Amino acid sequence: MNNQINMPEISEIVTNPGNVRQKDYKIADLSLSSWGRLEIEIAEKEMPGLMAIRQKYSQDKPLQGVRIMGSLHMTVQTAILIETLVALGANVRWASCNIFSTQDHAAAAVVEKNVPVFAWKGETLEEYWWCTLNAMIWPDGNTPQLIVDDGGDATLLMHKGLAVEKDPSLLNCPTDNKELQVVNRLLAKVYHTDSSFWHRAVEQWVGVSEETTTGVHRLYHMQKDNTLLVPAINVNDSVTKSKFDNIYGCRHSLVDGICRAMDVMLAGKNAMICGFGDVGKGSAESLSGQKCKIFVSEIDPICALQACMAGYNVCTIEDILKTADIYVTATGNKDVITAAHMSKMKDQAIVCNIGHFDNEIQVDALNDWPGIKKINIKPQVDKYIFPDGHCIYMLAEGRLVNLGCATGHPSFVMSNSFSNQVLAQMDLWKNRREIGVYVLPKELDEEVAQLHIDKLGAKLTKLRPDQASYIGVPINGPFKPAHYRY
Ligand code: NAD
Ligand code: 9W1
């Protein structure tokens, strides 16, 4: 790739951002923009929450002139989030939060509308962090007031940058972690060019909204340590985000991924789902919708009972090795399917993971199995032949099958999540909370849901005043106590 072109040195970007970047963006191919725009137009119809927020606020422009930097998968759906923030008046710059997830046509369509994007599919780690830094520096040298983060990398750069300026010896801490080495090298370059860059950046920074579990964990950790620098909103734990992410997103994309990879009929096959939490429940529904026979493994008797009540068989993976045609891990745990398990599976079993990102299935041990033969059928689909002659098919190398073999969550799922993001950004800008980690109030969670049921033609029943006082809730909500589990 020609990514050396128009990638100025970090020292140059920090000292003279307006002049050294010939173009204030870096993407794979701007000529993909009309394709990207056509897909964005399909997705807009599927993202009614974001479009309703645009309609409601594009007159008032509550984010007028606010500098927002995003670090979140640069996809078609994210393009609609970006353009919603722009419609509310924001001055937006973007990078991806993942080296592989960028849809280059979506990035091109956003750049074509003059929003600087620094993202392409297949970045190196160096390029990834270079992109994150570039998305943080406006041509006049200013830095973000608000951040939309996914996984906490933009937040980490701010925190670590400031920590380095306070104690430059941090840069010399030896580390085996490849990515940490890359971050340290970048921060060293910034520090040696401008040793107060992050002090000024943190002064301008008002808040962050965070999309995922990992990022939220990092935030609570910093809050506990007293190192958190700004108020943060945990979008992950809004009900309208997590239910869609875990259940409906996986219900949509598990069968999609398996079909794109294998093109086999699913009806009548025996499918083993390991773990029956939210992701397992969505996965079971996905395959049972295609008329698979569903088997579930669980360690928790409550979830096991739920699986029984759904009409599924609950058993251990060892019980099913000679029966199951399809295996799906959804536990968040490690080594759930071992190489030894795979050595005893039925011939031509399909094995995949939709849970924790890469260690639910023992792929390394499988590769090292004595006498095993691996044949790549196409990207993300491998056939493993054991010495006894039976084979299994491994999807997405044991990583998330709905991302590796399909295209992640559909627009409607992301609309719920991203509507929460926009409401969080408006809240951070308007309310100037104390430093801490917050979840959006239930009223806003209910508002996000309302924006989506409207589009689906659902008509809500209105509480009568006597009914509202009888069950003890306000007539316009919130309709449930804080601890309610949906
Ligand atoms: P969860 O805690 O609700 O469910 C996991 C279930 O697995 C629990 O019920 C637990 O009892 C069970 N479990 C743990 N160890 C087990 C074992 N050895 N055998 C059988 N069952 C076991 O979590 P969740 O919300 O369902 O999320 C699960 C994982 O999926 C997480 O790692 C999450 O990050 C990931 N996730 C993936 C996607 C995706 O798009 N692929 C989306 C959301 C979440
Ligand atoms: N996020 N727009 C892959 C997605 C990677 C990805 C990842 C999504 C979206 C789970 C967010 C190959 C989009 C994203 C398309 C795609 C995610 C990781 C989305 C699902 C989460 C680690 N995590 N997500 N669409 N890759 O679907 O922003 O196709």
XYZ file of C-alpha atoms and ligand atoms in Angstrom:
559
model
C 0.000 0.000 0.000
C 1.089 3.565 -0.645
C 0.659 4.655 2.917
C 4.019 6.343 3.142
C 2.619 9.077 0.911
C 1.045 11.942 2.849
C 1.987 10.536 6.236
C 3.952 13.405 7.764
C 6.178 12.840 10.763
C 4.521 13.167 14.143
C 6.802 16.086 15.053
C 5.543 17.966 11.987
C 1.895 17.284 12.731
C 2.274 18.517 16.274
C 4.077 21.744 15.326
C 2.320 22.670 12.093
C -0.811 20.586 11.464
C -2.444 23.040 9.046
C 0.440 23.057 6.582
C 2.207 19.695 6.621
C -0.850 17.617 5.863
C -1.361 18.158 2.129
C -4.807 16.725 2.647
C -6.481 16.746 6.035
C -7.472 13.058 5.868
C -5.954 9.653 5.117
C -8.073 6.883 3.638
C -7.619 4.077 1.114
C -9.417 5.473 -1.948
C -11.569 8.589 -2.294
C -13.062 7.279 -5.534
C -15.095 4.768 -3.502
C -17.220 7.624 -2.134
C -20.252 7.265 -4.434
C -20.567 3.554 -3.572
C -20.233 4.473 0.094
C -22.916 7.151 -0.256
C -25.380 4.693 -1.819
C -24.889 2.251 1.056
C -25.204 5.083 3.567
C -28.547 5.958 1.997
C -29.790 2.391 2.538
C -28.590 2.452 6.133
C -30.187 5.836 6.908
C -33.610 4.233 6.511
C -32.528 1.547 8.971
C -31.235 4.003 11.562
C -34.425 5.814 12.586
C -33.102 6.797 16.019
C -30.229 8.783 14.566
C -32.397 10.325 11.839
C -35.053 11.361 14.399
C -32.378 12.977 16.576
C -31.200 14.925 13.523
C -34.726 16.173 12.865
C -35.305 17.090 16.480
C -32.058 19.026 17.030
C -30.728 20.242 13.683
C -32.426 23.639 14.138
C -31.059 24.276 17.655
C -27.642 22.756 16.934
C -26.792 21.891 20.552
C -23.253 20.878 19.493
C -22.582 24.042 17.448
C -18.850 24.428 16.886
C -17.922 21.679 19.348
C -14.761 19.797 18.353
C -15.569 16.065 18.500
C -13.001 13.358 17.823
C -14.199 9.786 17.307
C -12.277 6.545 17.665
C -14.815 3.948 16.511
C -15.054 1.432 13.606
C -15.249 3.542 10.417
C -18.257 1.791 8.858
C -21.387 2.703 6.936
C -23.285 2.874 10.231
C -20.643 5.044 11.852
C -20.846 7.417 8.867
C -24.455 8.099 9.880
C -23.382 8.729 13.483
C -20.737 11.174 12.230
C -23.178 12.988 9.956
C -25.695 13.220 12.821
C -23.081 14.916 15.005
C -22.319 17.265 12.088
C -26.054 18.009 11.665
C -26.098 19.047 15.335
C -23.334 21.550 14.618
C -20.233 19.613 15.659
C -16.802 19.917 14.052
C -15.881 16.245 13.695
C -12.688 14.253 13.006
C -12.532 10.455 12.985
C -10.240 7.416 13.247
C -11.143 3.737 13.498
C -10.703 1.820 16.752
C -9.646 -1.357 14.959
C -7.031 -2.000 12.266
C -9.361 -4.236 10.197
C -12.901 -2.915 10.616
C -12.840 0.112 8.285
C -15.175 -0.029 5.325
C -13.123 2.002 2.854
C -16.155 3.105 0.836
C -17.804 4.485 3.981
C -14.624 6.366 4.918
C -14.497 7.848 1.394
C -18.127 9.017 1.513
C -17.498 10.806 4.822
C -14.341 12.517 3.541
C -16.240 13.584 0.450
C -18.518 15.589 2.806
C -15.422 17.300 4.232
C -15.135 15.417 7.499
C -11.489 14.410 8.032
C -11.155 10.639 8.438
C -7.924 8.787 9.193
C -8.713 5.105 8.641
C -8.332 2.291 6.143
C -8.789 -1.464 6.218
C -5.564 -3.236 7.176
C -3.622 -0.573 9.056
C -0.401 -1.543 10.820
C -0.244 -0.765 14.541
C 2.030 2.214 13.821
C -0.420 3.528 11.250
C -3.335 2.927 13.609
C -1.888 5.118 16.373
C -0.701 7.695 13.846
C -4.338 7.897 12.648
C -5.664 8.273 16.192
C -3.286 11.176 16.866
C -4.106 12.864 13.539
C -7.827 12.671 14.248
C -7.100 14.538 17.487
C -5.300 17.533 15.944
C -7.293 20.182 14.050
C -5.505 22.244 11.381
C -5.228 25.195 13.785
C -3.543 22.997 16.399
C -6.631 22.639 18.590
C -7.608 19.283 20.088
C -10.989 17.670 20.904
C -13.513 18.982 23.410
C -15.471 15.731 23.259
C -14.412 12.187 22.360
C -16.537 9.273 21.140
C -14.452 6.257 22.104
C -14.788 2.517 21.468
C -12.378 0.425 23.488
C -10.702 3.377 25.185
C -7.717 3.997 22.899
C -8.336 7.745 22.396
C -8.921 8.070 26.143
C -5.713 6.151 26.793
C -3.686 8.444 24.537
C -4.925 11.533 26.420
C -4.227 10.013 29.834
C -0.890 8.507 28.953
C 0.223 11.630 27.080
C -0.383 13.753 30.165
C 1.264 11.190 32.457
C 4.385 11.225 30.263
C 4.616 15.015 30.425
C 4.447 14.814 34.218
C 7.003 12.005 34.362
C 8.968 11.479 31.115
C 10.743 8.471 32.617
C 7.509 6.530 31.911
C 8.676 6.399 28.294
C 11.619 4.261 29.295
C 9.601 1.582 31.113
C 10.594 -1.606 29.296
C 7.681 -3.623 27.940
C 7.193 -6.793 25.894
C 3.790 -5.570 24.732
C 4.128 -4.692 21.010
C 1.285 -2.188 21.051
C 2.568 -0.433 24.180
C 5.942 -0.052 22.456
C 4.203 1.625 19.520
C 2.274 3.997 21.819
C 5.432 4.832 23.763
C 7.345 5.603 20.571
C 4.547 7.912 19.403
C 4.321 9.682 22.763
C 8.102 10.096 22.845
C 7.971 11.862 19.475
C 5.183 14.168 20.655
C 7.021 14.868 23.921
C 10.314 15.707 22.269
C 8.544 18.078 19.862
C 6.236 19.800 22.362
C 6.513 18.890 26.038
C 3.221 20.605 26.978
C 1.073 19.306 24.102
C -1.046 16.981 26.279
C -1.384 19.527 29.090
C -3.088 21.864 26.624
C -5.085 18.992 25.106
C -6.426 17.899 28.484
C -7.376 21.509 29.311
C -9.597 21.595 26.216
C -11.114 18.163 26.861
C -14.622 18.200 28.356
C -15.723 14.565 28.283
C -15.876 11.145 26.650
C -18.620 8.658 25.845
C -17.511 5.025 25.655
C -19.077 2.309 23.519
C -17.755 -1.034 24.785
C -17.253 -3.224 27.835
C -13.453 -3.133 27.604
C -13.394 0.658 27.423
C -15.882 0.974 30.263
C -13.721 -1.330 32.435
C -10.743 0.955 31.814
C -12.836 4.009 32.809
C -14.050 2.519 36.105
C -10.485 1.466 36.834
C -9.245 5.045 36.316
C -12.096 6.405 38.413
C -11.087 4.069 41.245
C -7.428 5.102 40.869
C -8.405 8.784 40.893
C -6.636 9.215 37.546
C -9.720 9.863 35.393
C -9.358 13.330 33.833
C -12.898 14.083 32.561
C -16.522 13.025 33.075
C -17.313 9.882 31.093
C -20.578 8.313 29.966
C -20.815 4.551 29.821
C -22.963 3.929 26.745
C -22.332 0.178 26.910
C -24.697 -0.348 29.814
C -27.713 1.436 28.378
C -30.360 -1.271 27.976
C -31.018 -0.221 24.388
C -27.307 -0.679 23.635
C -26.469 -3.942 25.367
C -29.612 -5.886 24.449
C -29.171 -5.052 20.789
C -25.431 -5.715 20.814
C -25.690 -9.049 22.581
C -29.000 -10.607 21.577
C -30.407 -9.101 18.387
C -27.056 -8.357 16.755
C -25.853 -11.937 17.225
C -29.243 -13.384 16.295
C -28.937 -11.573 12.981
C -25.308 -12.222 12.203
C -24.489 -15.753 13.449
C -26.460 -17.541 10.729
C -25.285 -14.887 8.257
C -21.640 -15.679 9.077
C -22.047 -19.467 8.942
C -23.911 -19.287 5.631
C -21.401 -16.957 3.975
C -18.587 -19.239 5.130
C -20.070 -22.674 4.462
C -23.207 -22.379 2.305
C -24.734 -25.455 3.944
C -28.342 -26.032 4.881
C -28.848 -25.597 8.613
C -32.289 -27.155 9.009
C -32.189 -30.525 10.755
C -28.573 -30.165 11.926
C -27.543 -30.515 15.568
C -26.075 -27.288 16.925
C -24.187 -27.011 20.224
C -24.115 -23.547 21.822
C -21.625 -23.195 24.667
C -22.884 -20.526 27.087
C -26.477 -19.332 27.393
C -26.054 -15.704 28.444
C -27.351 -12.928 26.182
C -25.065 -13.816 23.267
C -25.854 -17.538 23.647
C -29.594 -16.786 23.721
C -29.337 -14.742 20.517
C -27.198 -17.437 18.886
C -29.625 -20.207 19.852
C -32.518 -18.217 18.381
C -30.506 -17.587 15.238
C -29.919 -21.290 14.587
C -33.285 -22.483 15.856
C -34.877 -20.013 13.419
C -33.203 -22.071 10.703
C -34.642 -25.218 12.355
C -31.465 -26.605 13.848
C -31.837 -28.859 16.888
C -30.276 -26.881 19.717
C -28.034 -28.217 22.485
C -26.662 -25.901 25.180
C -23.820 -26.190 27.695
C -23.851 -24.017 30.814
C -22.078 -23.807 34.165
C -24.841 -21.691 35.740
C -28.038 -23.531 36.779
C -30.187 -20.427 36.203
C -29.086 -20.078 32.583
C -29.316 -23.871 32.169
C -32.912 -23.732 33.420
C -33.661 -20.899 30.989
C -32.319 -23.074 28.154
C -34.570 -25.956 29.267
C -37.570 -23.614 29.364
C -36.750 -22.517 25.814
C -37.062 -26.168 24.804
C -33.360 -26.831 24.279
C -31.324 -29.814 25.492
C -28.708 -29.010 28.127
C -25.662 -31.252 28.156
C -21.867 -31.087 28.275
C -19.683 -30.732 25.223
C -18.213 -34.195 25.892
C -21.745 -35.692 25.666
C -22.340 -34.263 22.209
C -19.052 -34.774 20.352
C -20.413 -37.651 18.260
C -23.724 -35.852 17.554
C -23.221 -32.139 16.905
C -22.733 -30.790 13.380
C -22.166 -27.171 14.446
C -20.432 -25.723 17.531
C -20.693 -22.102 18.658
C -18.901 -20.684 21.709
C -20.572 -17.745 23.488
C -19.229 -17.886 27.043
C -16.714 -15.039 27.446
C -14.511 -17.794 28.898
C -11.303 -19.428 27.651
C -10.513 -22.896 26.285
C -14.178 -23.872 26.051
C -13.560 -26.046 22.987
C -10.177 -27.749 23.289
C -8.074 -29.355 20.584
C -8.824 -32.687 22.283
C -12.562 -32.016 21.854
C -12.058 -31.301 18.159
C -10.045 -34.499 17.757
C -13.153 -36.451 18.781
C -15.799 -34.535 16.814
C -18.032 -35.958 14.116
C -16.587 -35.754 10.596
C -17.131 -32.322 8.927
C -18.246 -30.537 12.092
C -18.326 -26.731 11.809
C -16.656 -24.899 14.714
C -16.926 -21.179 15.456
C -16.882 -18.523 18.184
C -19.158 -15.533 18.743
C -18.163 -14.799 22.368
C -14.801 -13.585 23.673
C -12.614 -12.311 20.863
C -10.074 -15.079 20.335
C -9.489 -17.687 23.039
C -12.743 -19.621 23.504
C -11.494 -22.216 20.991
C -7.971 -23.702 21.232
C -6.814 -22.830 17.715
C -3.086 -22.753 18.556
C -3.250 -26.239 20.057
C -5.211 -27.390 17.005
C -2.486 -26.080 14.688
C 0.090 -27.920 16.808
C -1.865 -31.216 16.943
C 0.494 -34.036 15.890
C -0.130 -35.061 12.299
C -2.879 -32.455 11.666
C -3.289 -31.113 8.123
C -4.681 -27.613 7.580
C -6.202 -26.563 4.248
C -7.348 -22.983 3.657
C -10.565 -23.092 1.623
C -11.021 -19.314 1.392
C -10.374 -16.368 3.717
C -11.773 -17.145 7.187
C -12.569 -20.801 6.372
C -10.066 -23.567 7.183
C -10.365 -27.340 6.963
C -8.397 -29.361 9.517
C -7.843 -33.054 8.794
C -6.885 -35.216 11.783
C -4.576 -38.245 11.437
C -7.587 -40.615 11.822
C -9.110 -39.077 8.672
C -11.983 -37.042 10.131
C -12.045 -33.292 9.552
C -13.514 -30.150 11.047
C -14.133 -26.702 9.534
C -12.866 -23.745 11.585
C -14.441 -20.365 10.874
C -12.640 -17.022 11.293
C -9.655 -18.793 12.937
C -11.709 -19.030 16.121
C -12.211 -15.265 16.305
C -15.663 -13.637 16.177
C -17.531 -15.345 13.341
C -20.067 -12.558 12.878
C -17.263 -10.066 12.232
C -14.885 -12.370 10.324
C -17.422 -14.119 8.082
C -20.263 -11.553 8.008
C -20.311 -7.759 8.346
C -20.971 -7.210 12.049
C -24.209 -5.834 13.347
C -26.869 -4.515 10.982
C -27.721 -0.820 10.872
C -30.842 -1.079 13.039
C -28.783 -2.576 15.879
C -26.131 0.121 15.585
C -28.844 2.822 15.505
C -29.792 1.982 19.084
C -26.218 2.105 20.258
C -25.320 5.260 18.330
C -28.472 7.117 19.407
C -27.221 6.648 22.962
C -23.836 7.988 21.824
C -25.340 11.196 20.448
C -27.471 11.754 23.564
C -24.354 11.144 25.670
C -22.349 13.725 23.700
C -25.121 16.317 24.140
C -25.317 15.525 27.871
C -21.552 15.881 28.353
C -21.508 19.216 26.542
C -24.565 20.690 28.283
C -24.363 19.352 31.826
C -20.643 19.592 32.624
C -20.792 16.851 35.251
C -18.155 16.244 37.912
C -15.382 13.841 36.916
C -16.772 10.319 37.161
C -18.335 7.543 35.097
C -22.072 7.847 34.428
C -24.766 5.779 32.758
C -27.418 7.738 30.830
C -30.619 8.174 32.849
C -33.385 5.660 32.148
C -35.507 8.435 30.581
C -32.980 8.666 27.749
C -32.780 4.872 27.371
C -36.579 4.890 27.029
C -36.346 7.778 24.548
C -33.954 5.785 22.350
C -36.379 2.847 22.374
C -39.291 5.180 21.573
C -37.493 6.542 18.508
C -37.140 2.992 17.209
C -40.626 1.649 17.914
C -42.140 4.640 16.112
C -40.419 3.542 12.930
C -41.649 -0.049 13.371
C -45.267 1.095 13.512
C -45.736 0.066 17.134
C -48.286 2.072 19.111
C -47.690 2.492 22.808
C -50.431 2.357 25.425
C -50.657 5.511 27.526
C -50.859 5.108 31.297
C -53.942 6.636 32.923
C -53.202 8.783 36.006
C -54.905 6.275 38.341
C -52.893 3.431 36.807
C -49.663 5.390 37.104
C -50.196 5.999 40.816
C -51.347 2.387 41.318
C -48.050 0.970 40.065
C -46.104 3.943 41.391
C -44.430 5.285 38.246
C -44.572 8.741 36.614
C -47.098 8.892 33.799
C -44.349 9.611 31.228
C -41.746 7.302 32.720
C -39.268 6.126 33.722
C -41.438 3.025 33.856
C -39.072 0.736 35.763
C -36.873 0.997 38.869
C -33.093 1.261 38.339
C -32.431 -2.394 39.224
C -35.007 -3.821 36.792
C -33.603 -6.535 34.498
C -35.236 -6.457 31.111
P -22.917 -13.563 29.768
O -22.091 -13.508 30.983
O -24.343 -13.082 29.821
O -22.989 -15.071 29.203
C -21.931 -15.979 29.200
C -22.487 -17.304 29.723
O -21.499 -18.311 29.574
C -22.845 -17.245 31.214
O -24.198 -17.607 31.396
C -21.883 -18.247 31.864
O -22.492 -18.947 32.929
C -21.558 -19.171 30.696
N -20.273 -19.867 30.799
C -19.082 -19.430 31.309
N -18.142 -20.375 31.217
C -18.722 -21.433 30.613
C -18.251 -22.721 30.211
N -16.986 -23.101 30.430
N -19.114 -23.547 29.600
C -20.398 -23.183 29.384
N -20.906 -21.984 29.737
C -20.068 -21.133 30.345
O -22.135 -12.769 28.625
P -22.702 -12.324 27.196
O -23.247 -10.941 27.295
O -23.555 -13.392 26.638
O -21.329 -12.203 26.389
C -20.526 -13.339 26.135
C -19.293 -12.938 25.305
O -19.711 -12.459 24.027
C -18.472 -11.813 25.917
O -17.109 -12.115 25.778
C -18.836 -10.610 25.071
O -17.788 -9.659 25.021
C -19.055 -11.231 23.722
N -19.905 -10.448 22.782
C -19.755 -10.705 21.444
C -20.535 -10.014 20.506
C -20.354 -10.246 19.042
O -20.830 -9.450 18.234
N -19.702 -11.303 18.632
C -21.491 -9.094 20.934
C -21.653 -8.887 22.315
C -20.850 -9.564 23.219
N -19.500 -1.041 14.637
N -20.299 -0.140 12.840
C -16.541 -5.695 11.012
C -16.947 -4.743 15.141
C -14.678 -5.468 15.261
C -16.504 -4.882 12.149
C -15.753 -5.110 14.495
C -20.184 -1.992 14.019
C -20.696 -1.402 12.854
C -19.325 -5.569 17.155
C -19.079 -3.304 16.539
C -16.410 -6.976 8.503
C -18.262 -3.551 11.165
C -17.379 -3.796 12.198
C -18.277 -4.364 10.060
C -17.421 -5.433 9.983
C -17.018 -4.771 16.504
C -14.811 -5.472 16.624
C -20.412 -3.396 14.410
C -20.198 -5.302 15.947
C -18.320 -4.424 17.201
C -13.644 -5.874 17.463
N -15.939 -5.131 17.231
N -19.934 -3.935 15.562
N -21.439 -2.002 11.915
N -15.601 -5.176 13.142
O -21.064 -4.106 13.655
O -19.575 0.082 13.916
O -17.504 -6.229 8.854
